[in-house]
PDB file of C-alpha atoms in Angstrom:
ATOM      1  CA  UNK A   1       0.000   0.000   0.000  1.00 67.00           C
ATOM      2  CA  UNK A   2       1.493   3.337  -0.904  1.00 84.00           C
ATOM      3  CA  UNK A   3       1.124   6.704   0.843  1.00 89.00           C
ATOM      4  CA  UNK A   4       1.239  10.381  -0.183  1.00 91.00           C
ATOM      5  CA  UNK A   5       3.455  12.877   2.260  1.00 90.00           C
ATOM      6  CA  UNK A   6       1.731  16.416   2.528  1.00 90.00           C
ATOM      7  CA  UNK A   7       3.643  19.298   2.805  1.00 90.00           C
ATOM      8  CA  UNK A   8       3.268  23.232   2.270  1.00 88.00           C
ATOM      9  CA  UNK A   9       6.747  25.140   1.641  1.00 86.00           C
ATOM     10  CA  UNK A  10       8.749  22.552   3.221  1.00 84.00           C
ATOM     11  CA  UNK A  11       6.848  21.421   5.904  1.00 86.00           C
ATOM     12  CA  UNK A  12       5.381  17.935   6.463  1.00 88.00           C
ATOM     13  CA  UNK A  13       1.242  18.397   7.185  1.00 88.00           C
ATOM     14  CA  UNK A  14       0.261  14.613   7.176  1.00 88.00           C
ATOM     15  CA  UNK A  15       0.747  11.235   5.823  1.00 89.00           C
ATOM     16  CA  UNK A  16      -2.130  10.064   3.657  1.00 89.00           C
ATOM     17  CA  UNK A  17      -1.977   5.676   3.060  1.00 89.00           C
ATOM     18  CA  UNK A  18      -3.595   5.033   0.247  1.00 88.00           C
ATOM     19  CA  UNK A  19      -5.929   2.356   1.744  1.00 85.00           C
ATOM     20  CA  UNK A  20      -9.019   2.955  -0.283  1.00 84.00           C
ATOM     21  CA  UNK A  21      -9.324   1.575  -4.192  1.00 84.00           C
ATOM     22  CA  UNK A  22     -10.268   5.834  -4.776  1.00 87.00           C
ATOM     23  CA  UNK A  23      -8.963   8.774  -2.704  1.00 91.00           C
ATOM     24  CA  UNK A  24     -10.453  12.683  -3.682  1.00 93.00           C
ATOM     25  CA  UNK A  25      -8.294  15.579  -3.550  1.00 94.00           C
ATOM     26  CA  UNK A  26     -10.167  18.798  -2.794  1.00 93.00           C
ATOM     27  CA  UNK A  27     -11.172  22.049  -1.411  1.00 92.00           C
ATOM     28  CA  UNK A  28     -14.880  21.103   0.065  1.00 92.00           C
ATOM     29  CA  UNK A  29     -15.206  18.551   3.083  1.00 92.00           C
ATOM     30  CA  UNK A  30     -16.226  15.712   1.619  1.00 93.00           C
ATOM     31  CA  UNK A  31     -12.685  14.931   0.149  1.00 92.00           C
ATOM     32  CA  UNK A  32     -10.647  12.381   1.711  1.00 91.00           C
ATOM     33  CA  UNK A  33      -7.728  15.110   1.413  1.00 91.00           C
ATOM     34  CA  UNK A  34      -9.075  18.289   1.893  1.00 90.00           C
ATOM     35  CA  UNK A  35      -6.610  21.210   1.197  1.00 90.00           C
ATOM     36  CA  UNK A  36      -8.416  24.855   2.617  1.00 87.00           C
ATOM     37  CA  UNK A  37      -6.889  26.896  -0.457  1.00 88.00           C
ATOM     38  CA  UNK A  38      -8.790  28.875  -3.361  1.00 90.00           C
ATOM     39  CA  UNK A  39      -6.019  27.577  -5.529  1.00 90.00           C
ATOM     40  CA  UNK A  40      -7.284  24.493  -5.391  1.00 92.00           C
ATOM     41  CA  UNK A  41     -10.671  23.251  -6.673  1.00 93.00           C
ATOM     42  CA  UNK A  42     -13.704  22.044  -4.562  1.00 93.00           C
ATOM     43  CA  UNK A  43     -12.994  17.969  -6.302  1.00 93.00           C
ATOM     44  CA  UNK A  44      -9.520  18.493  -7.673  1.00 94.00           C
ATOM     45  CA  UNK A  45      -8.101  15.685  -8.284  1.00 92.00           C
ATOM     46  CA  UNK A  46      -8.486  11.847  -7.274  1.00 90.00           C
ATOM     47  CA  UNK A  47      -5.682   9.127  -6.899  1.00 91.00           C
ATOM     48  CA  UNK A  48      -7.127   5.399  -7.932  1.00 87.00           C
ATOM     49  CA  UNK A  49      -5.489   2.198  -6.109  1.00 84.00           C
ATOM     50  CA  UNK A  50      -5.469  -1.255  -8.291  1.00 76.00           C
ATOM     51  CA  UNK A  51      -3.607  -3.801  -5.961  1.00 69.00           C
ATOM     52  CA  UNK A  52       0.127  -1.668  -5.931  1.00 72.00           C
ATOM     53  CA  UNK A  53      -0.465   0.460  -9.167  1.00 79.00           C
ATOM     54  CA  UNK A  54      -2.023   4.207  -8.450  1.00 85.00           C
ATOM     55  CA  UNK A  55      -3.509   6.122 -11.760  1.00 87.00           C
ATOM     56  CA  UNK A  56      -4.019  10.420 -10.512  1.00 90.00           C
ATOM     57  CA  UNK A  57      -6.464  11.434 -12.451  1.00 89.00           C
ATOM     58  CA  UNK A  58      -6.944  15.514 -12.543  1.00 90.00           C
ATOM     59  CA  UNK A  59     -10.899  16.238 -12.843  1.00 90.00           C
ATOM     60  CA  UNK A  60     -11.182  19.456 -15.191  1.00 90.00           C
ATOM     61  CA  UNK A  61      -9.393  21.721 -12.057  1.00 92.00           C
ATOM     62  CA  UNK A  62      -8.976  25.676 -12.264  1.00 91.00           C
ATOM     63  CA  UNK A  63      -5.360  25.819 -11.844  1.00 92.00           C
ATOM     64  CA  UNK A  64      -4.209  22.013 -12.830  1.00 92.00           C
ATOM     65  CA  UNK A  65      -2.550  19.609 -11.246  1.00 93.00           C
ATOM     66  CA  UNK A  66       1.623  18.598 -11.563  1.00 93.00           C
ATOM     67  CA  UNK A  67       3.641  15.553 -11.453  1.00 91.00           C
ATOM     68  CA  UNK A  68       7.384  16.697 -10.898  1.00 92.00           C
ATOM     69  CA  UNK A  69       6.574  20.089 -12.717  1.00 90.00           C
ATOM     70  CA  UNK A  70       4.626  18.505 -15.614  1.00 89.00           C
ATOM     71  CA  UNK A  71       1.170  19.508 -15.814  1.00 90.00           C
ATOM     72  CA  UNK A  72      -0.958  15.918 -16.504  1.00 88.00           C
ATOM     73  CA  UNK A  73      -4.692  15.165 -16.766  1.00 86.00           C
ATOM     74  CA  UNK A  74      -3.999  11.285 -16.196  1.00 84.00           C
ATOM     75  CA  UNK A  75      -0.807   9.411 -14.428  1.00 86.00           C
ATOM     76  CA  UNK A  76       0.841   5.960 -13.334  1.00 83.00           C
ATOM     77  CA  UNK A  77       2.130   7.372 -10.224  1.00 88.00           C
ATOM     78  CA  UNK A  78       5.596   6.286  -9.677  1.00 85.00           C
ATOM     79  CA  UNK A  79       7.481   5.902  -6.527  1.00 88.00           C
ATOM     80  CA  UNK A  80       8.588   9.336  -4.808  1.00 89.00           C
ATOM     81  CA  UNK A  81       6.830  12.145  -7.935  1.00 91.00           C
ATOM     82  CA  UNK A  82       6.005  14.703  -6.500  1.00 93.00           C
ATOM     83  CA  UNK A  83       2.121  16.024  -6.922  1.00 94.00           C
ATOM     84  CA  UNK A  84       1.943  20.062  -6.951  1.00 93.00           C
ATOM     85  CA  UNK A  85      -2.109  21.077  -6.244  1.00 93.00           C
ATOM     86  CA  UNK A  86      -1.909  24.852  -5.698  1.00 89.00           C
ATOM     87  CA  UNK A  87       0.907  25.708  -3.207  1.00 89.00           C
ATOM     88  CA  UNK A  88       0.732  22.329  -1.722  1.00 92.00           C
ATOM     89  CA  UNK A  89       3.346  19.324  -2.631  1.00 92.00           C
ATOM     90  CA  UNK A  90       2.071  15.525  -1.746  1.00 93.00           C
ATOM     91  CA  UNK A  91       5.447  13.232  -2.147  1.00 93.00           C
ATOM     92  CA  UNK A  92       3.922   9.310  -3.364  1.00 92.00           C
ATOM     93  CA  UNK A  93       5.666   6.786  -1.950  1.00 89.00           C
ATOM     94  CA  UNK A  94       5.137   3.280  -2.955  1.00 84.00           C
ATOM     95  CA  UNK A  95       5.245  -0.046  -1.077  1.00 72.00           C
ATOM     96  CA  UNK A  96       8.182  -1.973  -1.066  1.00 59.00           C
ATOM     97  CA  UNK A  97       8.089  -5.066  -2.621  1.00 48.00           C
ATOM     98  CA  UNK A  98      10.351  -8.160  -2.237  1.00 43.00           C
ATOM     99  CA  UNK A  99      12.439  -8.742  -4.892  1.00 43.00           C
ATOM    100  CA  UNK A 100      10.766 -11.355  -7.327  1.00 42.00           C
ATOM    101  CA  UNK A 101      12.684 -13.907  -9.139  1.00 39.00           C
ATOM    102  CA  UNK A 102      12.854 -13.204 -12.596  1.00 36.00           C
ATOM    103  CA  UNK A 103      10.796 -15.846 -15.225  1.00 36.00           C
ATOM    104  CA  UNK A 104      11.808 -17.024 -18.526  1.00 33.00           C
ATOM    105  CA  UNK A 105      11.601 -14.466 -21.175  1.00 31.00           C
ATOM    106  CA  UNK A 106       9.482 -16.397 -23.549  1.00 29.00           C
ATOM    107  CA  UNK A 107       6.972 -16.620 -20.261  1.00 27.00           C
ATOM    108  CA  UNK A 108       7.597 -13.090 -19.432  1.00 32.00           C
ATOM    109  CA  UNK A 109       6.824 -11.987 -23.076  1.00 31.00           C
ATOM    110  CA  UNK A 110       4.016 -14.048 -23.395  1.00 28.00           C
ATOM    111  CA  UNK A 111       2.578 -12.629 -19.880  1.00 33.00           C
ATOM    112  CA  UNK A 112       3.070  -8.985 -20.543  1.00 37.00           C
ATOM    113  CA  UNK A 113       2.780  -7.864 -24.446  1.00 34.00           C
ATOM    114  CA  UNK A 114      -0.016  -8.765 -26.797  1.00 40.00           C
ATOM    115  CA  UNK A 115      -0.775  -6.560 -29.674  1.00 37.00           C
ATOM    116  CA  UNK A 116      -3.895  -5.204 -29.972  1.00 44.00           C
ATOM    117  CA  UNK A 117      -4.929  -3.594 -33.205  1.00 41.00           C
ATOM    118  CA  UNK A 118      -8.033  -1.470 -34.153  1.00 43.00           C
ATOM    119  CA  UNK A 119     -10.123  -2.632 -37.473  1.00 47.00           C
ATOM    120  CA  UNK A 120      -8.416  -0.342 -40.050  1.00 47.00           C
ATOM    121  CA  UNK A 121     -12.119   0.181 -42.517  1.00 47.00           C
ATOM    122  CA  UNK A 122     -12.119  -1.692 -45.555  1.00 40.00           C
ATOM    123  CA  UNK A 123      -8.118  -2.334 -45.515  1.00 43.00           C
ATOM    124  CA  UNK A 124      -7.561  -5.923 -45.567  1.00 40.00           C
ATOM    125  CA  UNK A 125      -5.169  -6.609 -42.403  1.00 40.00           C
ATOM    126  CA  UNK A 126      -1.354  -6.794 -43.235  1.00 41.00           C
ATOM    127  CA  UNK A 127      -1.421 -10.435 -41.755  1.00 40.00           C
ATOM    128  CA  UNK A 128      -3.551 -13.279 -41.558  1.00 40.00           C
ATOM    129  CA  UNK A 129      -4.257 -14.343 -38.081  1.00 42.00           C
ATOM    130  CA  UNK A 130      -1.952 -17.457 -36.786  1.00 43.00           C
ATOM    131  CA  UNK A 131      -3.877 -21.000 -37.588  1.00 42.00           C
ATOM    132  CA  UNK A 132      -6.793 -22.035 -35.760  1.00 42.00           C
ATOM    133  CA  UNK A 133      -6.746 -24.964 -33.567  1.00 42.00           C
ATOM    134  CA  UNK A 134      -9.939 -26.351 -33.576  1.00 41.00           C
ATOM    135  CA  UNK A 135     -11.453 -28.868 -31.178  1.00 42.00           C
ATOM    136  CA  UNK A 136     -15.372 -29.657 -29.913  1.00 42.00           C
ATOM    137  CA  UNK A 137     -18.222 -28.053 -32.742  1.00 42.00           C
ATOM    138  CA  UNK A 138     -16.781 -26.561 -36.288  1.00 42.00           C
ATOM    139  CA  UNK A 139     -16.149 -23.009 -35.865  1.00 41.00           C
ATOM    140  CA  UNK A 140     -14.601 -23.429 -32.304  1.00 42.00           C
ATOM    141  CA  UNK A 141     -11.113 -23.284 -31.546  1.00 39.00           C
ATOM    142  CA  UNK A 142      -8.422 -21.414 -29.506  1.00 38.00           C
ATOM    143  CA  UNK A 143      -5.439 -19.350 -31.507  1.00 37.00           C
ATOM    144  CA  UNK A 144      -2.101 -18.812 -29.495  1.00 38.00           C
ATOM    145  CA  UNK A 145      -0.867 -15.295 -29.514  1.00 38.00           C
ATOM    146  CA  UNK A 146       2.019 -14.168 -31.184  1.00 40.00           C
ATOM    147  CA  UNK A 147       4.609 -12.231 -29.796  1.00 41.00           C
ATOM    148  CA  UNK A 148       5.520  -8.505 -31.343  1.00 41.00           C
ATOM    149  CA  UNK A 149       3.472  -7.052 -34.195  1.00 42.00           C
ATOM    150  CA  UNK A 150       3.548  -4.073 -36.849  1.00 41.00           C
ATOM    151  CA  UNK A 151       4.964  -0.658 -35.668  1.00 41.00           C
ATOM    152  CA  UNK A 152       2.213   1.559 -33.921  1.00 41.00           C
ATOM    153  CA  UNK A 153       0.210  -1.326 -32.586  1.00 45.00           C
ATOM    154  CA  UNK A 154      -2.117  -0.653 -29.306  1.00 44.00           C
ATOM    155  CA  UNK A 155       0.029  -2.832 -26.102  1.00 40.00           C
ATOM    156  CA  UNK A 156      -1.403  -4.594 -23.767  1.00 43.00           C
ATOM    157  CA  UNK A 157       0.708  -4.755 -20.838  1.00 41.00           C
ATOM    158  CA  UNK A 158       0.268  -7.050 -17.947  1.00 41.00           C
ATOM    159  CA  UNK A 159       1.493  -5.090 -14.632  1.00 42.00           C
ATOM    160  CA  UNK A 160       3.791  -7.362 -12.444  1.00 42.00           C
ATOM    161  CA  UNK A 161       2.078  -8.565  -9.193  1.00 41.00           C
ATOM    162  CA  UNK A 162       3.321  -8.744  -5.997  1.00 41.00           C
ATOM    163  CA  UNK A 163       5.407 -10.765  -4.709  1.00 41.00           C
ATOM    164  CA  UNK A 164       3.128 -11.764  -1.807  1.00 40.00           C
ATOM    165  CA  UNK A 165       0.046 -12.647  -3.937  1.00 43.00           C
ATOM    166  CA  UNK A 166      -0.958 -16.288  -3.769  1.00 44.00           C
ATOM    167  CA  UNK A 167      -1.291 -18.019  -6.784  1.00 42.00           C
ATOM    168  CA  UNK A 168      -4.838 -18.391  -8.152  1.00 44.00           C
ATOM    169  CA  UNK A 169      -6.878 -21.280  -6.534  1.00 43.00           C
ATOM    170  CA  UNK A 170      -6.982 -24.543  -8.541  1.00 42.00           C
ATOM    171  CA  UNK A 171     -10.322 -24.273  -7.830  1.00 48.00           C
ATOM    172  CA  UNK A 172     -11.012 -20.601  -9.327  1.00 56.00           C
ATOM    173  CA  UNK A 173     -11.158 -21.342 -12.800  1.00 77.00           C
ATOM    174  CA  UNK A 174      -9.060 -19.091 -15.176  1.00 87.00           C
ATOM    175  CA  UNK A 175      -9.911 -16.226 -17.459  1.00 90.00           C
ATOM    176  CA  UNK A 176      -8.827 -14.719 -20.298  1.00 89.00           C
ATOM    177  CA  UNK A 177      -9.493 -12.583 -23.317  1.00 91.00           C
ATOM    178  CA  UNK A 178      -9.908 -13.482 -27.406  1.00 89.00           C
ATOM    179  CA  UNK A 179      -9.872 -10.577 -29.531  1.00 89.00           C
ATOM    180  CA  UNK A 180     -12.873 -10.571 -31.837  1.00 90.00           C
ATOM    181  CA  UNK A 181     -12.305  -7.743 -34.579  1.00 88.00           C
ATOM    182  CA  UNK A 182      -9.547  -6.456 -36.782  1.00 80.00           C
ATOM    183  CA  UNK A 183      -6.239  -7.948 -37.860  1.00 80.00           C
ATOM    184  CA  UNK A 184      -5.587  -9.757 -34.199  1.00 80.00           C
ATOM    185  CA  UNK A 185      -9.167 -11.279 -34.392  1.00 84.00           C
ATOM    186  CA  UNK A 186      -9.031 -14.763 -32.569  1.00 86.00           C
ATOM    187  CA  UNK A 187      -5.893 -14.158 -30.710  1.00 87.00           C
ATOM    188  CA  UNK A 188      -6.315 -15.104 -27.018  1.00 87.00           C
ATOM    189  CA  UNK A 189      -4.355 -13.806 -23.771  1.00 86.00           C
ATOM    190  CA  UNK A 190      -4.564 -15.937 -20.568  1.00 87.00           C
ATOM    191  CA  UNK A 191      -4.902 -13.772 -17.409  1.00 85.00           C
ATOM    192  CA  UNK A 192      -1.713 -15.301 -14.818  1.00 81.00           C
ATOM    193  CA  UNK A 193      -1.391 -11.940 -13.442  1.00 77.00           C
ATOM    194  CA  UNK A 194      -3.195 -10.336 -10.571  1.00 77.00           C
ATOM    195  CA  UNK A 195      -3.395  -6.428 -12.725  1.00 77.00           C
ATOM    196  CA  UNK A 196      -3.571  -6.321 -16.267  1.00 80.00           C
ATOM    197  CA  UNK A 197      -3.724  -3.161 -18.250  1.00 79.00           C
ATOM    198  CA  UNK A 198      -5.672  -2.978 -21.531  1.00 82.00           C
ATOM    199  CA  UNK A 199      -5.754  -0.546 -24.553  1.00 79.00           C
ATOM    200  CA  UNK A 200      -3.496   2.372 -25.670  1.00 77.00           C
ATOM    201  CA  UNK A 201      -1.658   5.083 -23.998  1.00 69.00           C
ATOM    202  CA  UNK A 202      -2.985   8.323 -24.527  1.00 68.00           C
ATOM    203  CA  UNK A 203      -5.991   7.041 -26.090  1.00 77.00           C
ATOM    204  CA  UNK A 204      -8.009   4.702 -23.890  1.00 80.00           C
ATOM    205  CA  UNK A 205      -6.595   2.144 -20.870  1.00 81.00           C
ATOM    206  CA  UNK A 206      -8.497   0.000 -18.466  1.00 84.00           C
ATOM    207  CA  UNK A 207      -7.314  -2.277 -15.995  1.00 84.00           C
ATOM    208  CA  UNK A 208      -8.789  -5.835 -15.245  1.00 86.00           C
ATOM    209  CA  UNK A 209      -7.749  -6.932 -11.462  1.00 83.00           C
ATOM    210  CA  UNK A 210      -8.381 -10.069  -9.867  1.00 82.00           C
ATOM    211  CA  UNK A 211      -9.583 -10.071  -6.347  1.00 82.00           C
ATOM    212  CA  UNK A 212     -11.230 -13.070  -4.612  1.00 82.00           C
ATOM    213  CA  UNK A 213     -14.511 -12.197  -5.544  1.00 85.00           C
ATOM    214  CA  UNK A 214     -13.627 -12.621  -9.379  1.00 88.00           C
ATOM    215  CA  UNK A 215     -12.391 -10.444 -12.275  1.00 90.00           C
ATOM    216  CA  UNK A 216     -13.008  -6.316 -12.117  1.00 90.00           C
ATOM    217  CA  UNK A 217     -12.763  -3.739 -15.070  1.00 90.00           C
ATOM    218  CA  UNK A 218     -11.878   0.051 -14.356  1.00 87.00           C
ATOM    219  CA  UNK A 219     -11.346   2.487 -16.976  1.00 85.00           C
ATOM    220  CA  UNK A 220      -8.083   4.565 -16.163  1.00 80.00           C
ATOM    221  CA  UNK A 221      -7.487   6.615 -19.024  1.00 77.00           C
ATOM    222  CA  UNK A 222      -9.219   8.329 -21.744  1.00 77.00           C
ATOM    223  CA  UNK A 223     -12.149  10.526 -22.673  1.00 80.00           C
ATOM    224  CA  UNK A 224     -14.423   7.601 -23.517  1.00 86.00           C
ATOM    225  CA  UNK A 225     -15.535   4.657 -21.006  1.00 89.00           C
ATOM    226  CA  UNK A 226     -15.075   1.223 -22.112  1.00 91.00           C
ATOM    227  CA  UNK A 227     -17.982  -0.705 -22.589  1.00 93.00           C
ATOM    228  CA  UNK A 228     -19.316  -3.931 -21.520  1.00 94.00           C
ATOM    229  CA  UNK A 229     -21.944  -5.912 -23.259  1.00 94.00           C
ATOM    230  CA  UNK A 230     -23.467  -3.259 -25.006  1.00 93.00           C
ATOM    231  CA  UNK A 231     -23.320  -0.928 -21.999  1.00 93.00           C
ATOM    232  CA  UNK A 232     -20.771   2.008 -21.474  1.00 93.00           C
ATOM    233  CA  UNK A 233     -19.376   2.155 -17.638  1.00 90.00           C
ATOM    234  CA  UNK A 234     -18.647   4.233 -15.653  1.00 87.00           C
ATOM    235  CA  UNK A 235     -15.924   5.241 -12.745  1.00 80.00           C
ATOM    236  CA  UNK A 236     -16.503   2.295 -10.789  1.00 83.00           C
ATOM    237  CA  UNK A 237     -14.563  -0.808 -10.743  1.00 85.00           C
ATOM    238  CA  UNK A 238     -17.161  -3.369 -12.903  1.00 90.00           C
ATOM    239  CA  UNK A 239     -17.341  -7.505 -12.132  1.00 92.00           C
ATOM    240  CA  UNK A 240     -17.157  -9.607 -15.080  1.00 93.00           C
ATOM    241  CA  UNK A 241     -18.966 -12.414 -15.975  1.00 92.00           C
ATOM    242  CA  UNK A 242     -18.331 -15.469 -18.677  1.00 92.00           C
ATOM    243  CA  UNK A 243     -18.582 -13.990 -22.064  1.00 92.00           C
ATOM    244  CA  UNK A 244     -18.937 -10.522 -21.128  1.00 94.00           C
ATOM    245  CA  UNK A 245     -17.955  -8.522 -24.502  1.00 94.00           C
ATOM    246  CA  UNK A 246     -15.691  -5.751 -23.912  1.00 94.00           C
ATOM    247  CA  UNK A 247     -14.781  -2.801 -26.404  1.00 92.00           C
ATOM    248  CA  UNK A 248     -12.233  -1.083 -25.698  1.00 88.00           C
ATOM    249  CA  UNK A 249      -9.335   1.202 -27.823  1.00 84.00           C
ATOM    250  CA  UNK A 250     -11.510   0.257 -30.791  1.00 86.00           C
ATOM    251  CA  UNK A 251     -11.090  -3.531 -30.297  1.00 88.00           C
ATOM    252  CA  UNK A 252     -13.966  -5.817 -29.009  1.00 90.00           C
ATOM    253  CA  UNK A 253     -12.840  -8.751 -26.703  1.00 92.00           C
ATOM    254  CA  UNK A 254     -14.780 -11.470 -25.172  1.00 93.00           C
ATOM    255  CA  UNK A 255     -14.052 -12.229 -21.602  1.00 93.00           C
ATOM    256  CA  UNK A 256     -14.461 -15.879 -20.357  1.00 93.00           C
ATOM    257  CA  UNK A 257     -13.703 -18.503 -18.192  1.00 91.00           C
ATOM    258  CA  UNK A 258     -11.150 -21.691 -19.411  1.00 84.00           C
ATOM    259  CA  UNK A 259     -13.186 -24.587 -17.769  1.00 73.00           C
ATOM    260  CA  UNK A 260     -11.247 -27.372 -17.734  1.00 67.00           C
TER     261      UNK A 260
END
């Protein structure tokens, strides 16, 4: 769990642990940091916690908010920036984490890059999708990913967990993602981490967490919501359920459960 350090001119005000999944920065009471200043707006700002990742998100302030001098309207907080709101510094500082032992690269590749491409119109894609392998009722089947892609493809990056966090239940049954449109149509990633991050920088991200209750989306970054099923969502972390259709960056995904 990481924790922001408030301080005005120099001097330490209060330690803030970032113990709740969303924590409001603000002039009017109901913030969870309240800072008594006209420079600063009555809902500010708001820092978002997904296991030991933190996205600050400014909301539309007067006077902006800065991350080591840069002004920013969305950020991956990174251990000790510096947040400027007004006169006011908060330091982040993150939770140290064991050292993890480091996996195979083909594993580590395979965990945290897939290429995710938006349907480019009428342009036939630049590659055929990788060979089905079919099994069960025609039409079914499962395509492996393949590493790397074309220059300026959307990333999908898998954040790495913990070192603490258990290993999934054998009796949870795993999820993952198949992408069903454009040039990567078919192409399936297997969720082995406990935070993934989904879509394209500057664009549109969302984050998929696993908790014990089951599998969460929460849009992070981006004008537009992703949406679910039909149904846009909003800032609130959203459970999935087997089969669940996400769209997201301009790529639809289904989201489902690998029964054995």
């Amino acid at each position: 769990m990481g924790k922001l350090i408030l301080s005005l001119e120099g001097s330490v005000i209060r330690e803030i642990p970032l113990n709740k999944e969303r924590v409001t920065i603000g002039r009017k009471p109901h913030n969870d940091v309240q800072i008594e200043n006209l420079a600063v707006s009555g809902e500010h700002a708001r820092i978002v916690t997904l296991l030991n990742d933190s996205f600050l998100e400014d909301l539309g302030s007067t006077n902006g908010t800065l991350v080591n001098g840069n002004p920013i309207k969305k950020h991956i907080l990174q251990n000790n920036d510096v947040v400027e709101i007004g006169k006011y510094k908060l330091k982040f500082v993150a939770e140290a984490l064991a050292p993890q032992a480091p996996e195979p690269a083909s594993i580590e590749d395979f965990e945290k890059t897939m290429i995710l491409r938006a349907p480019a119109g009428e342009n036939p894609p630049a590659a055929s999708p990788p060979p089905m392998r079919r099994g069960g009722a025609e039409g079914d089947g499962v395509v492996p990913m393949r590493r790397g892609g074309a220059e300026g493809d959307g990333v999908v990056t898998a954040a790495p967990a913990a070192a603490t966090t258990a290993p999934q239940p054998s009796t949870s049954p795993v999820a993952a993602i198949q992408i069903l449109n454009g040039p990567s149509a078919g192409r399936e990633m297997v969720f082995t981490k406990s935070l993934t991050t989904l879509g394209k920088a500057g664009v549109q991200v969302a984050v998929i967490a696993r908790r014990p209750q089951g599998y969460f989306i929460t849009h992070v970054e981006g004008a537009r919501f992703p949406v679910v099923n039909g149904r846009t969502l909003d800032a609130q972390a959203h459970p999935l359920g087997d089969h669940d259709v996400i769209e997201l960056a301009g790529v639809k995904m289904e989201f489902f459960f690998k029964h054995p």
